[in-house]
mmCIF file of C-alpha atoms and ligand atoms in Angstrom:
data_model
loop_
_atom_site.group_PDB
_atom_site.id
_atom_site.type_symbol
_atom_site.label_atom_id
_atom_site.label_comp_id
_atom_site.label_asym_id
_atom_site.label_seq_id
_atom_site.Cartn_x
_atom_site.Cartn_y
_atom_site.Cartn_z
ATOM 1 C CA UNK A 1 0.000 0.000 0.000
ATOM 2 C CA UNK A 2 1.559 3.601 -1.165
ATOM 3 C CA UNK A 3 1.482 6.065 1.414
ATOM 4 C CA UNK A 4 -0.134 8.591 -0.835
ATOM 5 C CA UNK A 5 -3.213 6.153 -1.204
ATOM 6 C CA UNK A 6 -5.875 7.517 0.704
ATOM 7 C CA UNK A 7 -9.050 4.971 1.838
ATOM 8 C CA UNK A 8 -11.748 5.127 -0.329
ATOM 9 C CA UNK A 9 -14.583 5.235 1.877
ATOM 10 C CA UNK A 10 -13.286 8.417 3.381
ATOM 11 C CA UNK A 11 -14.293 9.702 0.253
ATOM 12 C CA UNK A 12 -18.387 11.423 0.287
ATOM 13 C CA UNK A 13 -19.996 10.525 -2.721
ATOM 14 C CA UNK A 14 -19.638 14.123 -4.039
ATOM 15 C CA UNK A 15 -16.503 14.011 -3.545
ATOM 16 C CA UNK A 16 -15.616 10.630 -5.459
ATOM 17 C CA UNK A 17 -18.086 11.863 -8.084
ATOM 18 C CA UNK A 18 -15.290 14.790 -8.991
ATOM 19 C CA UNK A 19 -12.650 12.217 -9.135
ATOM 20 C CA UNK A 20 -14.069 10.278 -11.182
ATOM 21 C CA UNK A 21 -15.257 13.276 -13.485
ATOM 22 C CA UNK A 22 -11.709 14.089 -13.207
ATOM 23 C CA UNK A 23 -10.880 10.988 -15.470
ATOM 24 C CA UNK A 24 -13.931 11.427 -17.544
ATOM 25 C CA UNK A 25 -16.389 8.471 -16.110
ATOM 26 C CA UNK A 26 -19.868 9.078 -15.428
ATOM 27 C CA UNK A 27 -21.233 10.289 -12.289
ATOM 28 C CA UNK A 28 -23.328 7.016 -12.056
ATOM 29 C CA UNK A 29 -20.184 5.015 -11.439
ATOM 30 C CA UNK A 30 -19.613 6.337 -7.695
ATOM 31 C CA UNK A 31 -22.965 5.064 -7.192
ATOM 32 C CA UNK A 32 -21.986 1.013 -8.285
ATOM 33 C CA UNK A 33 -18.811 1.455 -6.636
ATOM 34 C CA UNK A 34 -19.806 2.985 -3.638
ATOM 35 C CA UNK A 35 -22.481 0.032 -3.100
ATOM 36 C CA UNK A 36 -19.954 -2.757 -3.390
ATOM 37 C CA UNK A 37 -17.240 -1.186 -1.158
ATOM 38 C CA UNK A 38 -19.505 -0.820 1.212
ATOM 39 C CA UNK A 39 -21.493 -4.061 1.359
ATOM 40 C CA UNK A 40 -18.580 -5.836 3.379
ATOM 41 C CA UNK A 41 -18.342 -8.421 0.875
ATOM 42 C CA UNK A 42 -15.593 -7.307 -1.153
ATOM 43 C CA UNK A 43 -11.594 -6.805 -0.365
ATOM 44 C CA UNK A 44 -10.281 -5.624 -3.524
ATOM 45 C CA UNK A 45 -11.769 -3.577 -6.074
ATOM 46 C CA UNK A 46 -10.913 -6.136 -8.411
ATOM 47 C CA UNK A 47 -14.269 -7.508 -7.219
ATOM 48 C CA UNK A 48 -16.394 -4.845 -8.635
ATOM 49 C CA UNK A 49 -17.721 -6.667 -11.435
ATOM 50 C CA UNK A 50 -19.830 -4.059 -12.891
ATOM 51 C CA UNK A 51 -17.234 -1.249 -13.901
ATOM 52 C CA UNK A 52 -14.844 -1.599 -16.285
ATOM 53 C CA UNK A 53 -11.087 -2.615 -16.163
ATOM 54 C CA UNK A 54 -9.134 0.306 -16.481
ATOM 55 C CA UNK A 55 -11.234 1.991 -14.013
ATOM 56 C CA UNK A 56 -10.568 -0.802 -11.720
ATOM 57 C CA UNK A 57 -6.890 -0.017 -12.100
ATOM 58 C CA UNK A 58 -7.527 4.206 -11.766
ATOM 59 C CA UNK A 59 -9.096 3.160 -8.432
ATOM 60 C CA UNK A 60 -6.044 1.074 -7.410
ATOM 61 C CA UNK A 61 -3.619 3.306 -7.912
ATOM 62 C CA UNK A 62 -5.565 6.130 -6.197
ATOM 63 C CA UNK A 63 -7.030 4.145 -3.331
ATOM 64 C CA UNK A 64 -6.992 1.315 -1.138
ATOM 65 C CA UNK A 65 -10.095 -0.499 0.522
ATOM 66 C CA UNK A 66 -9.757 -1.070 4.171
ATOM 67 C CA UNK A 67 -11.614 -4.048 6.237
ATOM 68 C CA UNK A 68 -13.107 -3.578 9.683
ATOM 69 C CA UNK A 69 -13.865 -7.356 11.214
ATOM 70 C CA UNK A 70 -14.950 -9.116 14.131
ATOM 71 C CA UNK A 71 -12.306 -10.371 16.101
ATOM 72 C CA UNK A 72 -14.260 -11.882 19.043
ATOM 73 C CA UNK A 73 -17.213 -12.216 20.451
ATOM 74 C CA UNK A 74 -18.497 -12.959 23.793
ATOM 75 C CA UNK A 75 -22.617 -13.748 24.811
ATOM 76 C CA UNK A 76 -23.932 -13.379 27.949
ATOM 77 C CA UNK A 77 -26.268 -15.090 29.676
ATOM 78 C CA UNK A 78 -29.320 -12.417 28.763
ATOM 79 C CA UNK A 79 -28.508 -12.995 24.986
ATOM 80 C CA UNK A 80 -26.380 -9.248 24.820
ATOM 81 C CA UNK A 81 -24.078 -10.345 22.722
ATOM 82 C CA UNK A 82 -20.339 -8.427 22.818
ATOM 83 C CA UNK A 83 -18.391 -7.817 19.642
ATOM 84 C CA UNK A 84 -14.506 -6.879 19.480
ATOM 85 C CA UNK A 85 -13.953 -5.129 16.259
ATOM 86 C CA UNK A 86 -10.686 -5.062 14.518
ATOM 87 C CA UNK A 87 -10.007 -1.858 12.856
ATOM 88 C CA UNK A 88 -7.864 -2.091 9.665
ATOM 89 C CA UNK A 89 -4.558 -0.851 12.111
ATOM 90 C CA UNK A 90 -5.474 -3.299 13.891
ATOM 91 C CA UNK A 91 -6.846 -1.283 16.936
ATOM 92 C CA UNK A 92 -10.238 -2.888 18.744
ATOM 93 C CA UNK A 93 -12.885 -1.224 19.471
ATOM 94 C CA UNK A 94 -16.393 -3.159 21.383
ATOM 95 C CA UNK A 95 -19.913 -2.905 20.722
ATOM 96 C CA UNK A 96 -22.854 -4.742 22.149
ATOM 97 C CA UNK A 97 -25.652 -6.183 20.429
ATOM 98 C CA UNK A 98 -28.576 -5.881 23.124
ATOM 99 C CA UNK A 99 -32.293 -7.986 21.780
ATOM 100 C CA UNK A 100 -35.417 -7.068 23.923
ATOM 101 C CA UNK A 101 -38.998 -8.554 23.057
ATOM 102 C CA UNK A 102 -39.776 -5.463 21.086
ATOM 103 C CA UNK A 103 -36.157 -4.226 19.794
ATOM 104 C CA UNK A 104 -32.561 -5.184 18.764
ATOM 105 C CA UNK A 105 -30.609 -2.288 19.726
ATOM 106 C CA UNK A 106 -26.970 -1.990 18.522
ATOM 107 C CA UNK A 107 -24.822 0.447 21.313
ATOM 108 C CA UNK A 108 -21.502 1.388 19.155
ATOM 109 C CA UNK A 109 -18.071 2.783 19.486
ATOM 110 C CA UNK A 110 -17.313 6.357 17.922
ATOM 111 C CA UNK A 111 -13.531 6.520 18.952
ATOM 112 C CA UNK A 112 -10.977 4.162 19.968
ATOM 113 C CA UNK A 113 -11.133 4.774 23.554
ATOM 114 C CA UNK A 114 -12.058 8.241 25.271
ATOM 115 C CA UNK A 115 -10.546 11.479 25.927
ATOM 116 C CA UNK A 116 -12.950 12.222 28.847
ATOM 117 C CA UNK A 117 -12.349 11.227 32.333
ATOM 118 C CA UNK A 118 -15.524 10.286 34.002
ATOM 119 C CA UNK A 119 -14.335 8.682 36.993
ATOM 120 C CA UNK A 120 -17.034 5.730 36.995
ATOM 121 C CA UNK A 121 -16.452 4.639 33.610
ATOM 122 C CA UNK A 122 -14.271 1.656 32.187
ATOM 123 C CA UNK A 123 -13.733 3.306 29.165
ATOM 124 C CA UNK A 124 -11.665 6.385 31.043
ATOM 125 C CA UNK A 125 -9.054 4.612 31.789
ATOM 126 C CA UNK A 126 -7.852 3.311 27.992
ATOM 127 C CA UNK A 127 -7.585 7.043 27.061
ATOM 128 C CA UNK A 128 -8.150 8.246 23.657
ATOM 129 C CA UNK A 129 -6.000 6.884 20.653
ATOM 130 C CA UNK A 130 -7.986 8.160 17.812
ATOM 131 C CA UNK A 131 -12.014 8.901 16.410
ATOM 132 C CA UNK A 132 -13.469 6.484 14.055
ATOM 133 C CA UNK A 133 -13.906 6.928 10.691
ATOM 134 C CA UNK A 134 -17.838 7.617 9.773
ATOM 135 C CA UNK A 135 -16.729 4.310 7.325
ATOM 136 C CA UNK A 136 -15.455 2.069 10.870
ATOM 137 C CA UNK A 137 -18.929 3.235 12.561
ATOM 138 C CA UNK A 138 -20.889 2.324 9.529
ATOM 139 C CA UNK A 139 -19.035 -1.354 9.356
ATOM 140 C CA UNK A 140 -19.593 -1.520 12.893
ATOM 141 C CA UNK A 141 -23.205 -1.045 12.870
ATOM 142 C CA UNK A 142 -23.613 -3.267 9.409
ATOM 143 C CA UNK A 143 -21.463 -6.187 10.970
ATOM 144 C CA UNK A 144 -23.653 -5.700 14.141
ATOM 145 C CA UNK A 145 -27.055 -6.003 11.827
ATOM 146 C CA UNK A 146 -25.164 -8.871 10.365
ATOM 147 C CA UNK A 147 -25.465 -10.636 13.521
ATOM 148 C CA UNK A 148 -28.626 -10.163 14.620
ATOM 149 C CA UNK A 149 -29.924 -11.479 11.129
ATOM 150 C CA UNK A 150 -28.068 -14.570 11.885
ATOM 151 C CA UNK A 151 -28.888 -15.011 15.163
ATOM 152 C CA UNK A 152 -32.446 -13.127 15.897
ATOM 153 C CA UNK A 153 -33.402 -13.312 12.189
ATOM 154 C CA UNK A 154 -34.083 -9.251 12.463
ATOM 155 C CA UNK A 155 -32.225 -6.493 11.638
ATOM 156 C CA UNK A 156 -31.274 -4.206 14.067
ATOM 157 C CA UNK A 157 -34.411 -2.083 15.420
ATOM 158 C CA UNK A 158 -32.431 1.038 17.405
ATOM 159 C CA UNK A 159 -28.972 2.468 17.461
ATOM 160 C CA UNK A 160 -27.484 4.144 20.251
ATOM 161 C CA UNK A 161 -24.239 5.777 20.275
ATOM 162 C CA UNK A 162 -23.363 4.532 24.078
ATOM 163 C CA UNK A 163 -20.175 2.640 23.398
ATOM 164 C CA UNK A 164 -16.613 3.572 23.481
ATOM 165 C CA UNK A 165 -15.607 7.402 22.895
ATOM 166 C CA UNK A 166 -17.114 10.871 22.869
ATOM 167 C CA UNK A 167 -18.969 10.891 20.035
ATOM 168 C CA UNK A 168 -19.571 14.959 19.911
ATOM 169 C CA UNK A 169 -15.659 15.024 20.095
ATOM 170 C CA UNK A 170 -16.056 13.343 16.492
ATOM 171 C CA UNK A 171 -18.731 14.947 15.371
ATOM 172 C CA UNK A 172 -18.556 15.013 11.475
ATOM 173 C CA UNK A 173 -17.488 11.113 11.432
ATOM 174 C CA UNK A 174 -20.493 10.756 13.247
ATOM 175 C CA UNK A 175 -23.192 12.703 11.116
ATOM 176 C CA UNK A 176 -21.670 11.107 8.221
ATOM 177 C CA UNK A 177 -21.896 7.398 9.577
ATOM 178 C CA UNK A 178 -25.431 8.177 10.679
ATOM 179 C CA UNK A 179 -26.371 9.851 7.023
ATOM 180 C CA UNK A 180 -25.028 6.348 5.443
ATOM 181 C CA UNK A 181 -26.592 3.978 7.775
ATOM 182 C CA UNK A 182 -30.289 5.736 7.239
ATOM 183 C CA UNK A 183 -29.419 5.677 3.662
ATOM 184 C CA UNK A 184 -30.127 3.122 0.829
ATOM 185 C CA UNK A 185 -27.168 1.553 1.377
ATOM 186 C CA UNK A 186 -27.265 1.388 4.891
ATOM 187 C CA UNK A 187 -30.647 -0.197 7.194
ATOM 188 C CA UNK A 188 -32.412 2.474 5.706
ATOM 189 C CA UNK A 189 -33.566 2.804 9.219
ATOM 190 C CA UNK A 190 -35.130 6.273 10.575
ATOM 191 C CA UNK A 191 -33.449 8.970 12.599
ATOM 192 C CA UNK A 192 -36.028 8.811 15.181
ATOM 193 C CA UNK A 193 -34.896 5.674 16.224
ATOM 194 C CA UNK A 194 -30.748 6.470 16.938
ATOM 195 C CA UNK A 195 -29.791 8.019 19.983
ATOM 196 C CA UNK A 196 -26.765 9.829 20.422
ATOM 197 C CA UNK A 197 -24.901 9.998 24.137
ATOM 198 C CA UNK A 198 -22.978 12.659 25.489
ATOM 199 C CA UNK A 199 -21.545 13.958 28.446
ATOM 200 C CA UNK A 200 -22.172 17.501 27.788
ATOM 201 C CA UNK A 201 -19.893 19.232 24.728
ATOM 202 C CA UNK A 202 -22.636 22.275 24.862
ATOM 203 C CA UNK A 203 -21.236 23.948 22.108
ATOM 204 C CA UNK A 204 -21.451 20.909 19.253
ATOM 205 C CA UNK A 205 -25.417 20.487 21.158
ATOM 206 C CA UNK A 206 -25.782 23.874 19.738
ATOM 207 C CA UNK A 207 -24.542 23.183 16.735
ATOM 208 C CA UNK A 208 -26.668 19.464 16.420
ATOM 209 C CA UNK A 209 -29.272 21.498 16.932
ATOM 210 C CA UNK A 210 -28.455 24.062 14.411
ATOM 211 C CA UNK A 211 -27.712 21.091 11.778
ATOM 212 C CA UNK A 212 -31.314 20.202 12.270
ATOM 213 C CA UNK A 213 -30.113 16.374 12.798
ATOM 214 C CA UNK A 214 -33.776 14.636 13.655
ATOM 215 C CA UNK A 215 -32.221 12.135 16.232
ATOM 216 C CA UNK A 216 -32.534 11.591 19.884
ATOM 217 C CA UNK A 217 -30.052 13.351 22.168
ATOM 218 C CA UNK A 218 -29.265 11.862 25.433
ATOM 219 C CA UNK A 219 -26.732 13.720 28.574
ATOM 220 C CA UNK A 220 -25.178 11.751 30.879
ATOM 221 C CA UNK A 221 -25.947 13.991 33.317
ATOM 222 C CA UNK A 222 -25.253 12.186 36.811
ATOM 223 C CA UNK A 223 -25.464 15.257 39.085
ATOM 224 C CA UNK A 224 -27.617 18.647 38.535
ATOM 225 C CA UNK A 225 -25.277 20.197 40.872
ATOM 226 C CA UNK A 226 -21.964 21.622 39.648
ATOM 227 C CA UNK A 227 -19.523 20.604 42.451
ATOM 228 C CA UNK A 228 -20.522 17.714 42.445
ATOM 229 C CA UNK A 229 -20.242 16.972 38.383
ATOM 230 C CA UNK A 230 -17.077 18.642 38.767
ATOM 231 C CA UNK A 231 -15.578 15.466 41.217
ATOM 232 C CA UNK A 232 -17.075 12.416 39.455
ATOM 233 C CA UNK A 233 -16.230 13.727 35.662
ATOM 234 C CA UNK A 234 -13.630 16.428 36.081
ATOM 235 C CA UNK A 235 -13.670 17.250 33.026
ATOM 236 C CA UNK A 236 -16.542 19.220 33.416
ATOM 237 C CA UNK A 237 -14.848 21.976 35.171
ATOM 238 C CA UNK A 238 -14.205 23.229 31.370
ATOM 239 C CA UNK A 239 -17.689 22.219 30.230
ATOM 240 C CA UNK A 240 -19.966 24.457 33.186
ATOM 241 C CA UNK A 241 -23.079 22.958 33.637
ATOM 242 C CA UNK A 242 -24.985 26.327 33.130
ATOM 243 C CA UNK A 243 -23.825 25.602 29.860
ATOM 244 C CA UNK A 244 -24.706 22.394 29.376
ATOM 245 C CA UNK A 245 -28.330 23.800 30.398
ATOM 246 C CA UNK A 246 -28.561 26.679 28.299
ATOM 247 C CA UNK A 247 -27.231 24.212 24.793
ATOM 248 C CA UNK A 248 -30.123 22.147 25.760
ATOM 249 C CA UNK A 249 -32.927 24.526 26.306
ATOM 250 C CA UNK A 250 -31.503 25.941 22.410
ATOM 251 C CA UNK A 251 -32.070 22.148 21.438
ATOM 252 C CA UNK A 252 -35.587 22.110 22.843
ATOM 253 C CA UNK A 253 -36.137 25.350 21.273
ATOM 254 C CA UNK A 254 -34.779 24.431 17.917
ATOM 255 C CA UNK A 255 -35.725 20.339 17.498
ATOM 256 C CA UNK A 256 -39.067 20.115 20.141
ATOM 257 C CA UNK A 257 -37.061 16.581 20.698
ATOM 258 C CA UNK A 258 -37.377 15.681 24.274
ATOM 259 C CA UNK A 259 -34.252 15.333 26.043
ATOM 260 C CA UNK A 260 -33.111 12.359 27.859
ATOM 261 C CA UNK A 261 -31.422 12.344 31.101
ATOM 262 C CA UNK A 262 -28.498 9.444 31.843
ATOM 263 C CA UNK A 263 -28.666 9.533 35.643
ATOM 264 C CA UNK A 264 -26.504 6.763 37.844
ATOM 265 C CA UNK A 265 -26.878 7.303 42.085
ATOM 266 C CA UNK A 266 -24.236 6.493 44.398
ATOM 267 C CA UNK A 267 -23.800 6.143 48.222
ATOM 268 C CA UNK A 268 -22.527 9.533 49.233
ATOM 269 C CA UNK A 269 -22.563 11.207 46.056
ATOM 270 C CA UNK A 270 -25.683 11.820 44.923
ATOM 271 C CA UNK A 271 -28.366 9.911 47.607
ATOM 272 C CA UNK A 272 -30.070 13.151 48.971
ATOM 273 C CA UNK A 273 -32.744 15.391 48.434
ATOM 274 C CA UNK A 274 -30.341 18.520 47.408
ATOM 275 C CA UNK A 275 -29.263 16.251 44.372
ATOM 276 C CA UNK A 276 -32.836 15.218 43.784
ATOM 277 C CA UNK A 277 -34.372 18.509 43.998
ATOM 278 C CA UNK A 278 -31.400 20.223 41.395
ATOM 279 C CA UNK A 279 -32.440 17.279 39.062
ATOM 280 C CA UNK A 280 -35.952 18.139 39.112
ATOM 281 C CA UNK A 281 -35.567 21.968 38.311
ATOM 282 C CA UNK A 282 -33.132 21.281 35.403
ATOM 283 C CA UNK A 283 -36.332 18.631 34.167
ATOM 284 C CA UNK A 284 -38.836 21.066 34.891
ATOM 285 C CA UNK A 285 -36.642 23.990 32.699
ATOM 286 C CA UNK A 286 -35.792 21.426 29.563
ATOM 287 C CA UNK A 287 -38.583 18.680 28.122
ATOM 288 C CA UNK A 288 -37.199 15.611 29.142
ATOM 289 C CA UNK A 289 -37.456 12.396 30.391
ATOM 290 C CA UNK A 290 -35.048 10.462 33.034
ATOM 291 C CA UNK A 291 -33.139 7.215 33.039
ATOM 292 C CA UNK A 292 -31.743 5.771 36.450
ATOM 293 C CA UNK A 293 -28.933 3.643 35.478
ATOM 294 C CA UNK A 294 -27.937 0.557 37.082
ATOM 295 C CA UNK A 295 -24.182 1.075 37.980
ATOM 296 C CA UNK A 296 -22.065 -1.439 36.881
ATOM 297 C CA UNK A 297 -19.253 -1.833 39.187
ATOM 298 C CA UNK A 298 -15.485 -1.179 37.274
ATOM 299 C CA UNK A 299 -13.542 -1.919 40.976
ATOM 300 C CA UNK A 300 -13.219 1.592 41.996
ATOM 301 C CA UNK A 301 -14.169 1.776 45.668
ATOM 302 C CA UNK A 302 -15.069 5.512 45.299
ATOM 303 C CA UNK A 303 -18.871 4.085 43.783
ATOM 304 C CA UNK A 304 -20.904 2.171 45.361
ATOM 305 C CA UNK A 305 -24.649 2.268 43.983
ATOM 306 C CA UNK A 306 -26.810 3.472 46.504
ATOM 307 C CA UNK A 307 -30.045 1.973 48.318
ATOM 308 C CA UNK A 308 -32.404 1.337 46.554
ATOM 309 C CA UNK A 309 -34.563 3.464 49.145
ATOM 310 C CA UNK A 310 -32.774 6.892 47.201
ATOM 311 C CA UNK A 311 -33.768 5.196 43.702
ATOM 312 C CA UNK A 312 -37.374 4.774 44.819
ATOM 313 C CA UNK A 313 -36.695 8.749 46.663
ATOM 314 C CA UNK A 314 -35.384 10.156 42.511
ATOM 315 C CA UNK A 315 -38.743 7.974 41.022
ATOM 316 C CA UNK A 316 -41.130 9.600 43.790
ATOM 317 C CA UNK A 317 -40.026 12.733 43.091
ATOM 318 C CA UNK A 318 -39.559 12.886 39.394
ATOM 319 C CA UNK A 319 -43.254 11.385 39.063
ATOM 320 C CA UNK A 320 -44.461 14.198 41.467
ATOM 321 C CA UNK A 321 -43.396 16.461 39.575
ATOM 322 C CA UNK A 322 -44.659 14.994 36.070
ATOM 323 C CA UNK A 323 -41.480 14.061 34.963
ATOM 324 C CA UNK A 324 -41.279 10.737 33.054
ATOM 325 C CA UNK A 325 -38.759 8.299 34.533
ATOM 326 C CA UNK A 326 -37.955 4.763 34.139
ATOM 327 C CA UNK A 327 -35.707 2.200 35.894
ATOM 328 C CA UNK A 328 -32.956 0.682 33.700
ATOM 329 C CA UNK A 329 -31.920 -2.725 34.390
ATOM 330 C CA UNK A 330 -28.296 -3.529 32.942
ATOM 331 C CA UNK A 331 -27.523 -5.827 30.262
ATOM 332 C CA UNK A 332 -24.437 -7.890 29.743
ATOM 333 C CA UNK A 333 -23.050 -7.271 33.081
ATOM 334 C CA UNK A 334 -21.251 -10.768 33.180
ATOM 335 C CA UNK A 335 -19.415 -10.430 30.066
ATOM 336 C CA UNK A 336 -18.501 -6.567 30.797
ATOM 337 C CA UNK A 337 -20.924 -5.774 28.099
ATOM 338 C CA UNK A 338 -23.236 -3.423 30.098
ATOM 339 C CA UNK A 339 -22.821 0.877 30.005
ATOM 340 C CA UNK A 340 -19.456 1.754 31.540
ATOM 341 C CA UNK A 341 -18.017 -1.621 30.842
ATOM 342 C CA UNK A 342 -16.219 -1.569 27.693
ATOM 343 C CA UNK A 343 -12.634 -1.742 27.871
ATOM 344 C CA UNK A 344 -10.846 -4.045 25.513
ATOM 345 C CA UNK A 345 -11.060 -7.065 28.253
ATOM 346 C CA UNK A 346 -11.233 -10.561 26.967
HETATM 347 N N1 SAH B 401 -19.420 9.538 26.083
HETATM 348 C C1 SAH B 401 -20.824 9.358 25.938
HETATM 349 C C2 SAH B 401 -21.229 7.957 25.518
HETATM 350 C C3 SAH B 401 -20.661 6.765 26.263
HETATM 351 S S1 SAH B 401 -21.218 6.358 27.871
HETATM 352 C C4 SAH B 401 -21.531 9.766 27.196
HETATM 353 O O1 SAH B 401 -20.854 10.005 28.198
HETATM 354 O O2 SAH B 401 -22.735 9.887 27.187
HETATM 355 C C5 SAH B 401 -22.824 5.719 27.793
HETATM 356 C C6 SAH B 401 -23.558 5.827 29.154
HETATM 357 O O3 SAH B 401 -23.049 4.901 30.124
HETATM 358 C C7 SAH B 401 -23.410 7.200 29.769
HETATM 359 O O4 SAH B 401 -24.619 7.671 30.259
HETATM 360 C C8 SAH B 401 -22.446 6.933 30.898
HETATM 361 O O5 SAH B 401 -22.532 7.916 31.868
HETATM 362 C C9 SAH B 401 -22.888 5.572 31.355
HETATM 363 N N2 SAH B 401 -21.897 4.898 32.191
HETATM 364 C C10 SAH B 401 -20.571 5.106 32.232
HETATM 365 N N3 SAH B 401 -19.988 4.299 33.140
HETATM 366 C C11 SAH B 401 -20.979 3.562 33.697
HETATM 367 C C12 SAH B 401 -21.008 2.520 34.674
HETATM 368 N N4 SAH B 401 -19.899 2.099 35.267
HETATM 369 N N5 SAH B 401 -22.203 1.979 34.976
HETATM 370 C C13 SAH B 401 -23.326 2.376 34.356
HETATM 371 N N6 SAH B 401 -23.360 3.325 33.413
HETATM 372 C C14 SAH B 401 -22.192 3.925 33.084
#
């Protein structure tokens, strides 16, 4: 491989549209070669059957045609099923295949491990080596509907950008990956039904909201009051939770998409009435709805999950106040599947 080759499917249709005008072949062509290099069924171009030779050999000399691929896999006794991906530099990044009764949700990676440093969280600790490619998160996604063909016979019903990474800290990769997989050849599936994560990068909120993006929006929120934020994901000390307030009620403003809170309690964190009462204001300022968390434990004796007397305290209060809330239990907890978990262990 020439270093000057650059990876095709970095390459926006537009984009390989010029190039190919470039060399005087029809716009059409970008079209039949787009849809076999990114069917996962092909490793050289050679295997486009469809174009002709010499173009074959224009796109060879210009490009090469990476591979992502599962590496392992690991299912856990609730059917989540735990995928390490192999990245064509032979990084790994994880993603869980989770089936319910009603949906197959897919949770993927959008960098190779994470620049943030939320104390709780697995994924912290690997730091972060580099994004994804929107190409590695749409191979991740197809390899993951792949799967649950074979062993559901469905596709995939809901994506949710909860794995590995940041994903506003790699945002165009992201908007592109989610423009190809609700494309024709992607799932096709809708917007409504992929949910991006984040901690709280206010300014790219603003700017989701701005792009007029049509998917869900979730904050792993974990504490409505600063100080507190501030300990458990110190990052946050750059990223002011006034902020992180103000970018959503713009969100509200712009989308009227309902907001959902990521909320984990702990012993001595967050299991009194101040944290519960600073949760309900910001739900009572921005439309939203909550999600209490299970914690998954990642050894660290600072967390603890509290009683479950302070969970039924948050749902009492929430519902009191008209908020919607709901109780999530945790999937793929014995094969370090479940939210918080992923960390390249075999
Ligand atoms: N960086 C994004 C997406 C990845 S985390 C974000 O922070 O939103 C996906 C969810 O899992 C977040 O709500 C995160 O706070 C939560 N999480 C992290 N560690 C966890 C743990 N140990 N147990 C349960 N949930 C955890």
């Amino acid at each position: 491989m020439s270093s000057k080759k650059i990876d095709i499917r970095s390459l926006k249709k537009n984009e390989l549209i010029k190039f190919l005008n470039d060399f005087n072949y029809e716009p059409y062509r970008a079209q039949q070669i787009l849809s076999r290099v990114n069917s996962q069924q092909i490793d050289s171009f050679e295997k486009i059957t469809n174009i002709p030779k010499d173009l074959i050999q224009l796109l060879d000399e210009n490009f090469f045609l990476s591979n992502t691929l599962i590496h392992q896999f690991q299912k856990s006794s609730d059917l989540t099923f735990k995928f390490s991906i192999k990245l064509h530099d032979n990084l790994i990044i994880e993603a869980v295949l989770i089936p319910t009764e009603k949906r197959i949700t897919a949770c993927v990676s959008s960098q190779v491990g994470c620049s943030l440093d939320c104390n709780f969280c697995a994924t912290s600790r690997l730091k972060r080596i580099r994004n994804l490619e929107s190409y590695e998160i749409y191979d991740q996604i197809m390899l993951l509907n792949n799967e649950s063909l074979k062993s559901f016979s469905k596709p995939i019903s809901n994506i949710v950008f909860m794995g590995m990474g940041e994903p506003l800290l790699n945002y165009n990769n992201v908007i592109h990956s989610i423009d190809l997989i609700t494309g024709n050849q992607g799932l096709g599936i809708s917007k409504k039904k992929i949910t991006l994560s984040t901690s709280g990068i206010f300014k790219m909120i603003k700017k989701m909201a701005d792009d007029n993006v049509k998917f869900n929006l979730a904050i792993s929120l974990h504490s409505g009051i600063e100080e507190t934020r501030n300990k458990i994901m110190p990052f946050s000390k750059s990223f002011p939770l006034k902020k992180l307030i103000d970018s959503l009620e713009y969100w509200y403003l712009k989308t009227k998409i309902k907001i959902t809170f990521e909320y984990l309690v702990w012993k001595d964190i967050n299991d009194d009435f101040e944290h519960i009462n600073a949760l309900v204001k910001i739900c009572k300022r921005i439309p939203s709805k909550v999600n209490l968390i299970e914690y998954n434990s990642i050894n660290d004796e600072r967390f603890i999950s509290a009683d479950q007397t302070w969970i039924d305290n948050y749902v009492n209060s929430l519902r009191e106040n008209n908020i919607q809330v709901s109780v999530r239990r945790s999937r793929g907890k014995d094969i370090d599947a479940a939210c918080g978990q992923l960390a390249n262990k075999h």
